[in-house]
C-alpha atoms as a PDB file:
ATOM      1  CA  MET A   1      77.429 110.791 122.571  1.00  0.00           C
ATOM      2  CA  ILE A   2      79.495 111.504 125.672  1.00  0.00           C
ATOM      3  CA  ARG A   3      76.473 112.749 127.571  1.00  0.00           C
ATOM      4  CA  GLN A   4      74.566 109.591 126.462  1.00  0.00           C
ATOM      5  CA  ILE A   5      77.382 107.465 128.002  1.00  0.00           C
ATOM      6  CA  LEU A   6      77.325 109.509 131.116  1.00  0.00           C
ATOM      7  CA  GLU A   7      73.580 108.983 131.564  1.00  0.00           C
ATOM      8  CA  GLN A   8      74.278 105.094 131.547  1.00  0.00           C
ATOM      9  CA  ASP A   9      77.633 105.084 133.398  1.00  0.00           C
ATOM     10  CA  PRO A  10      77.780 108.383 135.427  1.00  0.00           C
ATOM     11  CA  ALA A  11      81.097 107.401 137.237  1.00  0.00           C
ATOM     12  CA  LEU A  12      82.629 106.141 133.948  1.00  0.00           C
ATOM     13  CA  THR A  13      83.513 102.844 135.591  1.00  0.00           C
ATOM     14  CA  VAL A  14      82.046 100.081 133.456  1.00  0.00           C
ATOM     15  CA  TYR A  15      81.891 101.489 129.779  1.00  0.00           C
ATOM     16  CA  TYR A  16      85.353  99.933 129.005  1.00  0.00           C
ATOM     17  CA  GLN A  17      83.716  96.606 129.631  1.00  0.00           C
ATOM     18  CA  TRP A  18      80.917  97.025 127.053  1.00  0.00           C
ATOM     19  CA  LYS A  19      81.217  94.754 124.064  1.00  0.00           C
ATOM     20  CA  SER A  20      80.510  95.941 120.522  1.00  0.00           C
ATOM     21  CA  ALA A  21      76.874  94.843 120.712  1.00  0.00           C
ATOM     22  CA  GLU A  22      76.338  96.757 123.775  1.00  0.00           C
ATOM     23  CA  TRP A  23      77.585  99.935 122.327  1.00  0.00           C
ATOM     24  CA  GLN A  24      75.324  99.345 119.330  1.00  0.00           C
ATOM     25  CA  GLU A  25      72.243  98.806 121.523  1.00  0.00           C
ATOM     26  CA  ARG A  26      72.917 101.571 124.168  1.00  0.00           C
ATOM     27  CA  LEU A  27      73.808 104.376 121.802  1.00  0.00           C
ATOM     28  CA  GLN A  28      71.977 103.184 118.575  1.00  0.00           C
ATOM     29  CA  LEU A  29      75.216 102.825 116.680  1.00  0.00           C
ATOM     30  CA  SER A  30      76.144 100.974 113.486  1.00  0.00           C
ATOM     31  CA  SER A  31      78.430  98.037 113.987  1.00  0.00           C
ATOM     32  CA  GLU A  32      81.162 100.012 112.039  1.00  0.00           C
ATOM     33  CA  ARG A  33      80.852 103.052 114.307  1.00  0.00           C
ATOM     34  CA  ALA A  34      80.815 100.774 117.491  1.00  0.00           C
ATOM     35  CA  HIS A  35      83.918  98.870 116.273  1.00  0.00           C
ATOM     36  CA  HIS A  36      85.738 102.282 115.641  1.00  0.00           C
ATOM     37  CA  LEU A  37      85.026 103.430 119.117  1.00  0.00           C
ATOM     38  CA  LEU A  38      86.267 100.317 120.711  1.00  0.00           C
ATOM     39  CA  GLN A  39      89.353 100.562 118.705  1.00  0.00           C
ATOM     40  CA  ARG A  40      89.870 104.174 119.897  1.00  0.00           C
ATOM     41  CA  LEU A  41      89.191 103.377 123.511  1.00  0.00           C
ATOM     42  CA  ASN A  42      91.803 100.610 123.440  1.00  0.00           C
ATOM     43  CA  ASN A  43      94.396 102.411 121.302  1.00  0.00           C
ATOM     44  CA  GLN A  44      97.628 102.358 123.327  1.00  0.00           C
ATOM     45  CA  ASP A  45      99.016 105.449 121.403  1.00  0.00           C
ATOM     46  CA  ILE A  46      96.112 107.504 122.475  1.00  0.00           C
ATOM     47  CA  LYS A  47      96.511 106.432 126.137  1.00  0.00           C
ATOM     48  CA  GLU A  48     100.161 107.293 126.077  1.00  0.00           C
ATOM     49  CA  LYS A  49      99.347 110.699 124.485  1.00  0.00           C
ATOM     50  CA  ILE A  50      96.901 111.490 127.229  1.00  0.00           C
ATOM     51  CA  VAL A  51      99.617 110.667 129.843  1.00  0.00           C
ATOM     52  CA  ARG A  52     101.984 113.100 128.116  1.00  0.00           C
ATOM     53  CA  PHE A  53      99.310 115.841 128.016  1.00  0.00           C
ATOM     54  CA  ALA A  54      98.602 115.289 131.679  1.00  0.00           C
ATOM     55  CA  ARG A  55     102.424 115.710 132.429  1.00  0.00           C
ATOM     56  CA  GLN A  56     102.763 118.797 130.223  1.00  0.00           C
ATOM     57  CA  TYR A  57      99.661 120.606 131.093  1.00  0.00           C
ATOM     58  CA  GLN A  58      96.928 120.703 133.872  1.00  0.00           C
ATOM     59  CA  ILE A  59      93.731 118.823 133.146  1.00  0.00           C
ATOM     60  CA  LEU A  60      90.380 119.190 135.029  1.00  0.00           C
ATOM     61  CA  THR A  61      87.357 117.011 134.405  1.00  0.00           C
ATOM     62  CA  ILE A  62      83.904 117.975 135.571  1.00  0.00           C
ATOM     63  CA  TRP A  63      84.433 115.413 138.431  1.00  0.00           C
ATOM     64  CA  SER A  64      87.606 117.144 139.665  1.00  0.00           C
ATOM     65  CA  PRO A  65      87.213 118.884 143.020  1.00  0.00           C
ATOM     66  CA  GLN A  66      89.004 121.890 141.597  1.00  0.00           C
ATOM     67  CA  PHE A  67      86.592 122.220 138.688  1.00  0.00           C
ATOM     68  CA  PRO A  68      84.890 125.543 138.921  1.00  0.00           C
ATOM     69  CA  SER A  69      81.339 125.107 140.348  1.00  0.00           C
ATOM     70  CA  TYR A  70      80.034 128.058 138.343  1.00  0.00           C
ATOM     71  CA  LEU A  71      81.097 126.408 135.074  1.00  0.00           C
ATOM     72  CA  LYS A  72      78.903 123.395 136.037  1.00  0.00           C
ATOM     73  CA  GLN A  73      75.937 125.689 136.224  1.00  0.00           C
ATOM     74  CA  ILE A  74      75.845 126.909 132.587  1.00  0.00           C
ATOM     75  CA  PRO A  75      73.533 125.174 130.141  1.00  0.00           C
ATOM     76  CA  ASP A  76      76.243 123.140 128.322  1.00  0.00           C
ATOM     77  CA  PRO A  77      79.155 122.738 130.748  1.00  0.00           C
ATOM     78  CA  PRO A  78      82.524 121.515 129.431  1.00  0.00           C
ATOM     79  CA  LEU A  79      83.417 117.939 130.559  1.00  0.00           C
ATOM     80  CA  VAL A  80      87.031 118.586 130.374  1.00  0.00           C
ATOM     81  CA  LEU A  81      89.286 121.632 130.673  1.00  0.00           C
ATOM     82  CA  TYR A  82      92.868 121.845 129.687  1.00  0.00           C
ATOM     83  CA  LEU A  83      94.876 124.499 131.516  1.00  0.00           C
ATOM     84  CA  HIS A  84      98.238 126.125 130.676  1.00  0.00           C
ATOM     85  CA  GLY A  85      99.464 128.631 133.300  1.00  0.00           C
ATOM     86  CA  ASN A  86      98.271 129.714 136.745  1.00  0.00           C
ATOM     87  CA  LYS A  87      95.305 127.449 137.603  1.00  0.00           C
ATOM     88  CA  SER A  88      94.410 129.443 140.621  1.00  0.00           C
ATOM     89  CA  LEU A  89      93.097 132.158 138.438  1.00  0.00           C
ATOM     90  CA  LEU A  90      89.939 130.016 137.792  1.00  0.00           C
ATOM     91  CA  GLN A  91      88.942 130.913 141.370  1.00  0.00           C
ATOM     92  CA  HIS A  92      89.633 134.584 140.966  1.00  0.00           C
ATOM     93  CA  TYR A  93      86.726 137.139 141.416  1.00  0.00           C
ATOM     94  CA  PRO A  94      85.607 139.435 139.970  1.00  0.00           C
ATOM     95  CA  ASN A  95      86.217 138.655 136.219  1.00  0.00           C
ATOM     96  CA  LEU A  96      85.027 140.710 133.183  1.00  0.00           C
ATOM     97  CA  SER A  97      84.769 139.214 129.828  1.00  0.00           C
ATOM     98  CA  VAL A  98      85.905 141.487 126.997  1.00  0.00           C
ATOM     99  CA  VAL A  99      85.017 140.741 123.346  1.00  0.00           C
ATOM    100  CA  GLY A 100      84.819 142.588 120.039  1.00  0.00           C
ATOM    101  CA  THR A 101      85.781 142.880 116.456  1.00  0.00           C
ATOM    102  CA  ARG A 102      89.101 141.520 114.898  1.00  0.00           C
ATOM    103  CA  TYR A 103      89.370 144.829 113.030  1.00  0.00           C
ATOM    104  CA  PRO A 104      89.016 147.511 115.687  1.00  0.00           C
ATOM    105  CA  SER A 105      89.077 151.232 114.884  1.00  0.00           C
ATOM    106  CA  ARG A 106      91.986 153.484 115.729  1.00  0.00           C
ATOM    107  CA  PHE A 107      90.156 154.640 118.856  1.00  0.00           C
ATOM    108  CA  ALA A 108      89.637 151.137 120.345  1.00  0.00           C
ATOM    109  CA  ARG A 109      92.890 150.922 122.239  1.00  0.00           C
ATOM    110  CA  GLN A 110      92.377 154.463 123.730  1.00  0.00           C
ATOM    111  CA  THR A 111      88.824 153.849 124.831  1.00  0.00           C
ATOM    112  CA  MET A 112      89.717 150.393 126.235  1.00  0.00           C
ATOM    113  CA  GLN A 113      92.536 151.980 128.310  1.00  0.00           C
ATOM    114  CA  GLN A 114      90.130 154.729 129.611  1.00  0.00           C
ATOM    115  CA  VAL A 115      87.577 152.322 130.759  1.00  0.00           C
ATOM    116  CA  LEU A 116      89.501 149.171 131.646  1.00  0.00           C
ATOM    117  CA  LEU A 117      92.567 150.559 133.476  1.00  0.00           C
ATOM    118  CA  PRO A 118      90.811 151.671 136.545  1.00  0.00           C
ATOM    119  CA  LEU A 119      89.125 148.214 136.816  1.00  0.00           C
ATOM    120  CA  LEU A 120      92.402 146.478 136.460  1.00  0.00           C
ATOM    121  CA  LYS A 121      93.633 148.562 139.490  1.00  0.00           C
ATOM    122  CA  LYS A 122      90.738 147.251 141.448  1.00  0.00           C
ATOM    123  CA  ASP A 123      91.954 143.739 140.587  1.00  0.00           C
ATOM    124  CA  ILE A 124      89.213 142.864 138.016  1.00  0.00           C
ATOM    125  CA  LEU A 125      90.620 139.987 135.737  1.00  0.00           C
ATOM    126  CA  LEU A 126      89.870 140.283 132.026  1.00  0.00           C
ATOM    127  CA  VAL A 127      88.763 137.189 130.124  1.00  0.00           C
ATOM    128  CA  SER A 128      88.916 137.057 126.385  1.00  0.00           C
ATOM    129  CA  GLY A 129      89.640 134.761 123.452  1.00  0.00           C
ATOM    130  CA  MET A 130      93.187 135.660 122.266  1.00  0.00           C
ATOM    131  CA  ALA A 131      91.873 136.488 118.790  1.00  0.00           C
ATOM    132  CA  ALA A 132      93.143 139.283 116.707  1.00  0.00           C
ATOM    133  CA  GLY A 133      91.707 142.602 117.465  1.00  0.00           C
ATOM    134  CA  ILE A 134      89.839 143.435 120.666  1.00  0.00           C
ATOM    135  CA  ASP A 135      90.682 140.210 122.306  1.00  0.00           C
ATOM    136  CA  GLY A 136      94.452 140.652 121.835  1.00  0.00           C
ATOM    137  CA  LEU A 137      94.240 144.216 122.968  1.00  0.00           C
ATOM    138  CA  ALA A 138      92.380 143.178 126.248  1.00  0.00           C
ATOM    139  CA  HIS A 139      95.192 140.570 127.127  1.00  0.00           C
ATOM    140  CA  GLN A 140      97.906 142.991 126.191  1.00  0.00           C
ATOM    141  CA  LEU A 141      96.349 145.765 128.323  1.00  0.00           C
ATOM    142  CA  ALA A 142      96.331 143.368 131.411  1.00  0.00           C
ATOM    143  CA  LEU A 143      99.895 142.105 130.799  1.00  0.00           C
ATOM    144  CA  ASP A 144     101.338 145.611 130.351  1.00  0.00           C
ATOM    145  CA  ASN A 145      99.729 146.767 133.574  1.00  0.00           C
ATOM    146  CA  HIS A 146     100.716 143.599 135.568  1.00  0.00           C
ATOM    147  CA  ALA A 147      97.031 142.713 135.959  1.00  0.00           C
ATOM    148  CA  LYS A 148      95.338 139.319 135.647  1.00  0.00           C
ATOM    149  CA  THR A 149      93.837 137.804 132.550  1.00  0.00           C
ATOM    150  CA  ILE A 150      92.577 134.424 131.125  1.00  0.00           C
ATOM    151  CA  ALA A 151      92.526 133.466 127.457  1.00  0.00           C
ATOM    152  CA  VAL A 152      89.968 130.842 126.135  1.00  0.00           C
ATOM    153  CA  LEU A 153      91.085 129.193 123.047  1.00  0.00           C
ATOM    154  CA  GLY A 154      89.186 127.694 120.115  1.00  0.00           C
ATOM    155  CA  GLY A 155      91.631 124.913 119.612  1.00  0.00           C
ATOM    156  CA  GLY A 156      94.627 123.026 121.285  1.00  0.00           C
ATOM    157  CA  PHE A 157      97.596 124.521 122.850  1.00  0.00           C
ATOM    158  CA  GLN A 158      99.969 123.016 120.199  1.00  0.00           C
ATOM    159  CA  HIS A 159      98.136 125.022 117.478  1.00  0.00           C
ATOM    160  CA  ILE A 160      98.444 128.657 118.341  1.00  0.00           C
ATOM    161  CA  TYR A 161      95.871 130.861 116.550  1.00  0.00           C
ATOM    162  CA  PRO A 162      96.394 133.396 115.159  1.00  0.00           C
ATOM    163  CA  GLN A 163     100.120 132.755 114.774  1.00  0.00           C
ATOM    164  CA  LYS A 164     100.899 136.426 115.196  1.00  0.00           C
ATOM    165  CA  HIS A 165      99.930 135.925 118.842  1.00  0.00           C
ATOM    166  CA  THR A 166     102.550 133.301 119.552  1.00  0.00           C
ATOM    167  CA  THR A 167     104.490 135.731 121.786  1.00  0.00           C
ATOM    168  CA  LEU A 168     101.256 136.651 123.470  1.00  0.00           C
ATOM    169  CA  PHE A 169     100.401 132.937 124.044  1.00  0.00           C
ATOM    170  CA  HIS A 170     103.697 132.314 125.809  1.00  0.00           C
ATOM    171  CA  ARG A 171     103.457 135.341 127.911  1.00  0.00           C
ATOM    172  CA  LEU A 172      99.897 134.465 128.897  1.00  0.00           C
ATOM    173  CA  ALA A 173     100.994 130.886 129.845  1.00  0.00           C
ATOM    174  CA  LYS A 174     103.939 132.215 131.921  1.00  0.00           C
ATOM    175  CA  GLN A 175     102.107 134.910 133.842  1.00  0.00           C
ATOM    176  CA  ASN A 176      98.394 134.104 133.704  1.00  0.00           C
ATOM    177  CA  LEU A 177      96.185 131.280 132.336  1.00  0.00           C
ATOM    178  CA  ILE A 178      95.086 129.725 129.025  1.00  0.00           C
ATOM    179  CA  VAL A 179      92.072 127.518 128.937  1.00  0.00           C
ATOM    180  CA  SER A 180      90.718 125.076 126.377  1.00  0.00           C
ATOM    181  CA  GLU A 181      88.298 122.293 126.280  1.00  0.00           C
ATOM    182  CA  TYR A 182      89.977 120.867 123.192  1.00  0.00           C
ATOM    183  CA  PRO A 183      92.998 118.432 123.477  1.00  0.00           C
ATOM    184  CA  PRO A 184      96.332 120.111 122.939  1.00  0.00           C
ATOM    185  CA  ASP A 185      96.825 118.456 119.583  1.00  0.00           C
ATOM    186  CA  PHE A 186      93.439 119.528 118.215  1.00  0.00           C
ATOM    187  CA  SER A 187      93.822 122.208 115.528  1.00  0.00           C
ATOM    188  CA  PRO A 188      91.250 125.071 115.554  1.00  0.00           C
ATOM    189  CA  GLN A 189      87.975 124.395 113.608  1.00  0.00           C
ATOM    190  CA  LYS A 190      85.473 127.071 112.488  1.00  0.00           C
ATOM    191  CA  TYR A 191      82.773 125.582 114.737  1.00  0.00           C
ATOM    192  CA  TYR A 192      85.015 125.456 117.839  1.00  0.00           C
ATOM    193  CA  PHE A 193      84.943 129.309 118.221  1.00  0.00           C
ATOM    194  CA  PRO A 194      81.123 129.622 118.788  1.00  0.00           C
ATOM    195  CA  GLU A 195      81.576 126.721 121.343  1.00  0.00           C
ATOM    196  CA  ARG A 196      84.384 128.373 123.177  1.00  0.00           C
ATOM    197  CA  ASN A 197      82.440 131.772 123.335  1.00  0.00           C
ATOM    198  CA  ARG A 198      80.122 130.252 126.022  1.00  0.00           C
ATOM    199  CA  LEU A 199      83.147 129.767 128.235  1.00  0.00           C
ATOM    200  CA  ILE A 200      84.396 133.290 127.696  1.00  0.00           C
ATOM    201  CA  SER A 201      80.994 134.599 128.909  1.00  0.00           C
ATOM    202  CA  ALA A 202      80.723 132.045 131.719  1.00  0.00           C
ATOM    203  CA  LEU A 203      84.106 133.054 133.209  1.00  0.00           C
ATOM    204  CA  GLY A 204      82.935 136.620 133.854  1.00  0.00           C
ATOM    205  CA  PHE A 205      80.220 138.257 135.841  1.00  0.00           C
ATOM    206  CA  GLY A 206      79.526 140.257 132.755  1.00  0.00           C
ATOM    207  CA  THR A 207      80.552 140.745 129.150  1.00  0.00           C
ATOM    208  CA  LEU A 208      81.781 144.008 127.742  1.00  0.00           C
ATOM    209  CA  VAL A 209      81.488 144.550 123.932  1.00  0.00           C
ATOM    210  CA  VAL A 210      84.015 147.208 122.814  1.00  0.00           C
ATOM    211  CA  GLU A 211      83.337 147.284 119.032  1.00  0.00           C
ATOM    212  CA  ALA A 212      81.398 144.866 116.988  1.00  0.00           C
ATOM    213  CA  LYS A 213      79.368 144.412 113.730  1.00  0.00           C
ATOM    214  CA  GLU A 214      75.710 143.552 113.989  1.00  0.00           C
ATOM    215  CA  LYS A 215      76.227 140.095 112.647  1.00  0.00           C
ATOM    216  CA  SER A 216      79.514 138.663 114.088  1.00  0.00           C
ATOM    217  CA  GLY A 217      80.943 136.056 116.432  1.00  0.00           C
ATOM    218  CA  THR A 218      80.938 138.660 119.140  1.00  0.00           C
ATOM    219  CA  MET A 219      77.086 138.579 119.165  1.00  0.00           C
ATOM    220  CA  ILE A 220      77.251 134.848 119.629  1.00  0.00           C
ATOM    221  CA  THR A 221      79.166 135.560 122.921  1.00  0.00           C
ATOM    222  CA  VAL A 222      76.368 138.046 123.863  1.00  0.00           C
ATOM    223  CA  ASP A 223      73.741 135.483 123.294  1.00  0.00           C
ATOM    224  CA  GLN A 224      75.638 133.026 125.456  1.00  0.00           C
ATOM    225  CA  ALA A 225      76.026 135.730 128.213  1.00  0.00           C
ATOM    226  CA  LEU A 226      72.312 136.456 128.177  1.00  0.00           C
ATOM    227  CA  GLU A 227      71.470 132.716 128.311  1.00  0.00           C
ATOM    228  CA  GLN A 228      73.661 132.334 131.312  1.00  0.00           C
ATOM    229  CA  GLY A 229      72.089 135.352 133.058  1.00  0.00           C
ATOM    230  CA  LYS A 230      75.150 137.576 132.934  1.00  0.00           C
ATOM    231  CA  GLU A 231      75.272 141.400 132.517  1.00  0.00           C
ATOM    232  CA  VAL A 232      75.978 142.733 129.034  1.00  0.00           C
ATOM    233  CA  PHE A 233      77.842 146.074 128.692  1.00  0.00           C
ATOM    234  CA  ALA A 234      78.480 147.931 125.377  1.00  0.00           C
ATOM    235  CA  MET A 235      80.579 150.883 124.434  1.00  0.00           C
ATOM    236  CA  PRO A 236      78.738 153.328 122.167  1.00  0.00           C
ATOM    237  CA  GLY A 237      80.369 154.357 118.796  1.00  0.00           C
ATOM    238  CA  SER A 238      79.878 156.517 115.863  1.00  0.00           C
ATOM    239  CA  ILE A 239      76.793 155.674 113.589  1.00  0.00           C
ATOM    240  CA  LEU A 240      79.229 156.080 110.596  1.00  0.00           C
ATOM    241  CA  THR A 241      81.430 153.111 111.812  1.00  0.00           C
ATOM    242  CA  GLU A 242      80.364 149.631 110.865  1.00  0.00           C
ATOM    243  CA  THR A 243      82.178 148.126 113.909  1.00  0.00           C
ATOM    244  CA  SER A 244      80.020 150.402 116.161  1.00  0.00           C
ATOM    245  CA  ASN A 245      76.756 149.104 114.759  1.00  0.00           C
ATOM    246  CA  GLY A 246      76.604 146.072 116.916  1.00  0.00           C
ATOM    247  CA  CYS A 247      77.248 147.914 120.151  1.00  0.00           C
ATOM    248  CA  ASN A 248      74.763 150.682 119.377  1.00  0.00           C
ATOM    249  CA  ARG A 249      72.129 147.967 118.598  1.00  0.00           C
ATOM    250  CA  LEU A 250      72.894 146.213 121.848  1.00  0.00           C
ATOM    251  CA  ILE A 251      72.398 149.499 123.846  1.00  0.00           C
ATOM    252  CA  LYS A 252      69.161 150.152 122.001  1.00  0.00           C
ATOM    253  CA  ASP A 253      68.069 146.609 122.987  1.00  0.00           C
ATOM    254  CA  GLY A 254      68.889 147.039 126.629  1.00  0.00           C
ATOM    255  CA  ALA A 255      72.591 146.472 127.134  1.00  0.00           C
ATOM    256  CA  LYS A 256      74.205 148.846 129.656  1.00  0.00           C
ATOM    257  CA  LEU A 257      75.941 151.839 127.943  1.00  0.00           C
ATOM    258  CA  VAL A 258      79.455 152.167 129.230  1.00  0.00           C
ATOM    259  CA  GLN A 259      81.158 155.574 129.105  1.00  0.00           C
ATOM    260  CA  ASP A 260      83.572 155.099 132.085  1.00  0.00           C
ATOM    261  CA  SER A 261      84.750 152.429 134.381  1.00  0.00           C
ATOM    262  CA  MET A 262      82.187 153.183 137.056  1.00  0.00           C
ATOM    263  CA  ASP A 263      79.407 152.068 134.738  1.00  0.00           C
ATOM    264  CA  ILE A 264      80.824 148.502 135.010  1.00  0.00           C
ATOM    265  CA  TRP A 265      82.128 148.671 138.637  1.00  0.00           C
ATOM    266  CA  ILE A 266      78.795 149.488 140.171  1.00  0.00           C
ATOM    267  CA  GLU A 267      77.414 146.358 138.605  1.00  0.00           C
ATOM    268  CA  VAL A 268      79.874 143.820 140.196  1.00  0.00           C
ATOM    269  CA  PRO A 269      77.943 141.636 142.314  1.00  0.00           C
ATOM    270  CA  THR A 270      79.052 141.816 146.071  1.00  0.00           C
ATOM    271  CA  ILE A 271      78.599 138.074 146.353  1.00  0.00           C
ATOM    272  CA  PRO A 272      79.905 135.906 143.460  1.00  0.00           C
ATOM    273  CA  SER A 273      77.089 134.082 141.629  1.00  0.00           C
ATOM    274  CA  PHE A 274      78.863 130.817 141.978  1.00  0.00           C
ATOM    275  CA  SER A 275      79.562 130.981 145.781  1.00  0.00           C
END
């Protein structure tokens, strides 16, 4: 619906003047739906809440000069980004997206250190989703080594998920950057996470899958990365481990096998794709 509005009012300068009948006609809405929208648009509490959010956090719209150009190029770009932390990291390069299972094996931390630590020393920034498992390990690895990282959330800043990552959330906001396209008071919803995955992949030149099942949210991120024309890397694992099946399948299907950091480093584009 927002995109329909943008087609008719690209600069968002006149839609506040539309009457209920215009909303019904322009967007094919019922009278009840049009009335509800008008009420929301003119709700003073909502307007005041937006002002509070703007003071507490940083907000970029797709019209903002600071909005990353590379995010405008993906098939379904976000219209609004809420930022908590160091906004300048949105312009950092190169970035690597790191994703994987919420239930990593006991070898995951060790293999991630072996592959990612040399990349962190080369100033590669790690992007992930602050979820339990591989995501949290990636952020923690960056923080512990005074490196850069960005977390992309599937909900608003006022609803930290998972709650066990509350300390991690505050460390990320203080030292690095947290990003969400959902207003701060929006609690996480199941369908938000597949949506946020496209931003995780979009923020990196490539996506590294550490461990994943064949059918998982991680594979949604991989699909998004492929749609965006990004590199996909995968760490191989034991055929006896369920969380390695997804990675092994990706390698079989053409993803680049990663055994050490150079397997990723040599694929970093000399010129950013968004320059």
